[in-house]
mmCIF file of C-alpha atoms in Angstrom:
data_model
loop_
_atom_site.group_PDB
_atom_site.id
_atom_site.type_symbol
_atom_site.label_atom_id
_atom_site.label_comp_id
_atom_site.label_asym_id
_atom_site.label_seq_id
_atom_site.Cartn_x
_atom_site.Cartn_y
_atom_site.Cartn_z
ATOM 1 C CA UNK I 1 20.418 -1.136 14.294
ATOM 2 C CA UNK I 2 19.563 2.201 12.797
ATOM 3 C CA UNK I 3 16.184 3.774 13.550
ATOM 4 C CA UNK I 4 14.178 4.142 10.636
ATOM 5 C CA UNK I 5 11.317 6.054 12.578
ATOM 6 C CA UNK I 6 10.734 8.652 9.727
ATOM 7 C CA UNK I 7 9.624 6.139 7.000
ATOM 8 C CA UNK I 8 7.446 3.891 9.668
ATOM 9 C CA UNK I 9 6.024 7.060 10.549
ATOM 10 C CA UNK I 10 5.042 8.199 6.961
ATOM 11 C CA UNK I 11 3.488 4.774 6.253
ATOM 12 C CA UNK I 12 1.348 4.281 9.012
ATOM 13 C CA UNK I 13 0.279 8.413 8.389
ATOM 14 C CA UNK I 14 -0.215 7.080 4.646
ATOM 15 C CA UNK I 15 -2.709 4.248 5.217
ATOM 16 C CA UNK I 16 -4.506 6.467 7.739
ATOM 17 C CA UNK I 17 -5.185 8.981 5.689
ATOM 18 C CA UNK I 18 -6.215 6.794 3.341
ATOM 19 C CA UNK I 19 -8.208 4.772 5.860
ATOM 20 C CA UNK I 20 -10.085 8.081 6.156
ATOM 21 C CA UNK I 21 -11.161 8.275 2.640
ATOM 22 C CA UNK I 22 -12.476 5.350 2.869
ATOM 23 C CA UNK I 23 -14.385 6.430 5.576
ATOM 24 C CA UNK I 24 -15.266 9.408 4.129
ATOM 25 C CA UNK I 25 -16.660 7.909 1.113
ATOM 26 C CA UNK I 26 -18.531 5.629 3.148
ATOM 27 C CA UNK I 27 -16.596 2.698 1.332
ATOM 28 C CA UNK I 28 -18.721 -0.950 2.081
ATOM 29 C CA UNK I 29 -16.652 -3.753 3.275
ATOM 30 C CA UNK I 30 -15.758 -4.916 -0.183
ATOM 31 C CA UNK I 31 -13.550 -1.748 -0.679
ATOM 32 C CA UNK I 32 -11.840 -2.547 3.236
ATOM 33 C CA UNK I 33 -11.598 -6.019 1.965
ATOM 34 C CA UNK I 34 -9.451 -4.753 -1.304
ATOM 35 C CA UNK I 35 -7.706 -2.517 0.811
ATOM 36 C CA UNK I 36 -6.731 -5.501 3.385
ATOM 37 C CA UNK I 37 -5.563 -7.571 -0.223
ATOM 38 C CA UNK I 38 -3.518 -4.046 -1.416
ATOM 39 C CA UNK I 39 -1.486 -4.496 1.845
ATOM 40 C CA UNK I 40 -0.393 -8.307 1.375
ATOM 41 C CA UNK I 41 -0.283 -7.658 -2.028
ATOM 42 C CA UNK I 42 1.724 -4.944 -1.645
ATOM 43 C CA UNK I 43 4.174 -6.329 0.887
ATOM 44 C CA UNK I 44 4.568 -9.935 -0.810
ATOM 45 C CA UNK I 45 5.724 -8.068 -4.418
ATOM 46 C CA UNK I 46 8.165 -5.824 -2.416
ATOM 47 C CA UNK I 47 9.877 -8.736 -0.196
ATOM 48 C CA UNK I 48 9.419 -12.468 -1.599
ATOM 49 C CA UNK I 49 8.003 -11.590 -5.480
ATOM 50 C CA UNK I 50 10.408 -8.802 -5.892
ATOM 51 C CA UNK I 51 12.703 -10.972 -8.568
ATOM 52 C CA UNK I 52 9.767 -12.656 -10.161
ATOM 53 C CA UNK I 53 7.573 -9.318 -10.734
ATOM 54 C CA UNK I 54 10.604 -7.653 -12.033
ATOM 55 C CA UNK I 55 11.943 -10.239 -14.587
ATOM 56 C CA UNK I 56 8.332 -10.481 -15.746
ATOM 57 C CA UNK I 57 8.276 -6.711 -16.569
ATOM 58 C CA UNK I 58 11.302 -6.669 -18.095
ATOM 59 C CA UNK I 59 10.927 -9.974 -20.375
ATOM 60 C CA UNK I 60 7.606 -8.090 -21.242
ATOM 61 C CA UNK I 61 8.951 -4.993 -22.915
ATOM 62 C CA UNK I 62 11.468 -7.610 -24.773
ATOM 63 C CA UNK I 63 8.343 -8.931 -27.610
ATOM 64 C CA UNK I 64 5.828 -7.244 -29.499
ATOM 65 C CA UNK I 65 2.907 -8.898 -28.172
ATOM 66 C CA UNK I 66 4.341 -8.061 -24.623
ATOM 67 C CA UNK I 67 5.390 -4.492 -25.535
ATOM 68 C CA UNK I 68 1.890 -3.917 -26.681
ATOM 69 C CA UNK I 69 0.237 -5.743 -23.636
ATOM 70 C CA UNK I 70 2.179 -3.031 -21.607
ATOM 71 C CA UNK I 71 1.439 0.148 -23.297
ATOM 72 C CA UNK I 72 -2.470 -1.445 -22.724
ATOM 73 C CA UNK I 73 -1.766 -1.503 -19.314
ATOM 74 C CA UNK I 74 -0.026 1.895 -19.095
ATOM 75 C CA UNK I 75 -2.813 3.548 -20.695
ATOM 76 C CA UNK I 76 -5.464 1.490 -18.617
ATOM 77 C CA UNK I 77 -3.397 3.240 -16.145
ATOM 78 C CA UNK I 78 -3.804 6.334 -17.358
ATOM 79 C CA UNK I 79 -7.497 6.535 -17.689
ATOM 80 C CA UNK I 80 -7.954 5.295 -14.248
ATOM 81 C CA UNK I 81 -5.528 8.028 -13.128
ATOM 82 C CA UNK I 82 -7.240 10.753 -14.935
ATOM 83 C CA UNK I 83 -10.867 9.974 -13.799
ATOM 84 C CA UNK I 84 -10.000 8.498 -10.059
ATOM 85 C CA UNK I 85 -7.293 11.068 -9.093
ATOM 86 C CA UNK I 86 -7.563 11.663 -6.031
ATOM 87 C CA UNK I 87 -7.770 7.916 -5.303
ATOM 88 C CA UNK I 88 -4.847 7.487 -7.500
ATOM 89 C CA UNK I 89 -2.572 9.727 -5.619
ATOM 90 C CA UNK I 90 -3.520 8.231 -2.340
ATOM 91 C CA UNK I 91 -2.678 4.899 -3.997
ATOM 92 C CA UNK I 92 0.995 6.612 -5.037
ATOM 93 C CA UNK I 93 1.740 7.926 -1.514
ATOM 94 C CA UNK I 94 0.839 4.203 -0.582
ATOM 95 C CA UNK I 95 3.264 2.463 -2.808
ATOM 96 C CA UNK I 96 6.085 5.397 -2.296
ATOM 97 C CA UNK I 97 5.824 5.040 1.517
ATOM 98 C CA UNK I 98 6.149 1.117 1.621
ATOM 99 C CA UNK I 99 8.825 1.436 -1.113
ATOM 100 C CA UNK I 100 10.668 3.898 1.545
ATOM 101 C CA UNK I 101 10.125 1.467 4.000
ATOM 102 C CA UNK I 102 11.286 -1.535 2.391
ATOM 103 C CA UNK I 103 14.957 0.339 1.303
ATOM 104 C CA UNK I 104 14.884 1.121 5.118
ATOM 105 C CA UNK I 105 14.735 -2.646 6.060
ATOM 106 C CA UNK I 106 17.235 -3.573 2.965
ATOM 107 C CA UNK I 107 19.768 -1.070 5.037
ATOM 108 C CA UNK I 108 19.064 -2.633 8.117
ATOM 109 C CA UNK I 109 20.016 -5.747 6.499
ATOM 110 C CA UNK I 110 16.434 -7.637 7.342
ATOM 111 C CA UNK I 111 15.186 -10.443 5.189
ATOM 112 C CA UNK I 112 12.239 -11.043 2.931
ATOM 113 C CA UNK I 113 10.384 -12.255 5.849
ATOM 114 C CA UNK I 114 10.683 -9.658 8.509
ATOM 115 C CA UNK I 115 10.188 -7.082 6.035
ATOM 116 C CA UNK I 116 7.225 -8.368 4.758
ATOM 117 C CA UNK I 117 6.046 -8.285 8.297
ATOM 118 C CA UNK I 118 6.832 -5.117 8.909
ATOM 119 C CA UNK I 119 5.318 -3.767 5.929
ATOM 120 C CA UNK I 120 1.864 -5.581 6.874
ATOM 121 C CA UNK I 121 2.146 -4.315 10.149
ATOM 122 C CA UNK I 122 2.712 -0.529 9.588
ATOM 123 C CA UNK I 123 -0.333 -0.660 7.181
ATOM 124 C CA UNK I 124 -2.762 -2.518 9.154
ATOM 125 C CA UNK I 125 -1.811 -0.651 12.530
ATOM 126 C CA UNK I 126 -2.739 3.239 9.822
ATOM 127 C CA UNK I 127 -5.981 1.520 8.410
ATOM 128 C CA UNK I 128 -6.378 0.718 12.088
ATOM 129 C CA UNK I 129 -6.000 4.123 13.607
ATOM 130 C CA UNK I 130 -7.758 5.187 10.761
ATOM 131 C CA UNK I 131 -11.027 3.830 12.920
ATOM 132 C CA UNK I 132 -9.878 5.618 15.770
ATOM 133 C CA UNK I 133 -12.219 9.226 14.934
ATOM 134 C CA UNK I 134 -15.016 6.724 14.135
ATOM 135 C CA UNK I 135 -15.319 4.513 16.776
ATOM 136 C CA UNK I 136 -14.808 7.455 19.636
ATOM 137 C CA UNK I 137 -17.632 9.823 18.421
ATOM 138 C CA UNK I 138 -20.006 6.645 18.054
ATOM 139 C CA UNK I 139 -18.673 5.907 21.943
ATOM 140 C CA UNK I 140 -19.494 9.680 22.486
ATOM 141 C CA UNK I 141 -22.901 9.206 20.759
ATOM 142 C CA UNK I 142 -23.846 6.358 22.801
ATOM 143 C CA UNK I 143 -22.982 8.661 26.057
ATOM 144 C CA UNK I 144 -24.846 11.750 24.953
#
C-alpha cells in the first residue's frame, strides 16, 4: 500500500483554506450547511455516481435540446465565474484536490466505498481545522 500523503495533504489544506473564507466572510450556517452537502456531493459523484454522471453528460451533448441545455449551463457557469471569482477558484482547487485524491485511491486499488469515505473524511477533518484559529482566540478571549 503506497502512501498517498501528498494528495491527502492538499485536500485537507484545500477545505481549510476554504473553511477560512467562510469564516472570513462571516458565512451563516446556511453557507456551512451547503458546504457540508458540496462534500457528500462531491464524494458520492466521484465514487458510486461516477458512471451515471458521466453517461448523462455525454448522452447530453448527443441532441439539440441537450446540446443547448449544456452551453446554458456552461455559460451559467461562466457568469458565476466571472462575478464570484475568488469563490470560484476556491471551488476549483476543491474539485482538483478530491479528483487527485480519488486517482490516488483508484491506484491503491480501493473501492467506491472506502473512497467515498476517505474523500468525506479529508474534507470534513480541513473544514474542521478550519475552526481551529476561531475557537482558540475565543478560548483566549474568555481568559483575558
Amino acid at each position: 500500500m503506497k502512501s498517498h500523503w501528498l494528495s491527502w495533504g492538499l485536500l485537507v489544506l484545500s477545505y481549510a483554506t476554504y473553511g477560512q473564507l467562510l469564516h472570513n466572510n462571516d458565512s451563516n450556517q446556511l453557507m456551512w450547511y451547503t458546504a457540508l452537502a458540496f462534500v457528500v456531493v462531491q464524494a458520492g459523484v466521484l465514487t458510486f455516481l461516477w458512471q451515471p454522471v458521466r453517461d448523462f453528460l455525454l448522452k447530453g451533448f448527443k441532441t439539440d435540446v441537450g446540446y443547448s441545455i449544456m452551453v446554458l449551463a456552461l455559460a451559467s457557469l461562466a457568469v458565476v465565474a466571472v462575478t464570484q471569482l475568488r469563490t470560484f477558484a476556491y471551488l476549483v482547487v476543491l474539485i482538483a484536490a478530491a479528483l487527485l485524491v480519488r486517482v490516488d485511491c483508484l491506484i491503491n486499488s480501493m473501492g467506491d466505498r472506502w473512497s467515498f469515505i476517505t474523500l468525506v473524511l479529508l474534507s470534513l477533518i480541513g473544514l474542521g481545522l478550519s475552526w481551529l484559529p476561531t475557537l482558540l482566540f475565543q478560548g483566549a478571549e474568555f481568559t483575558a
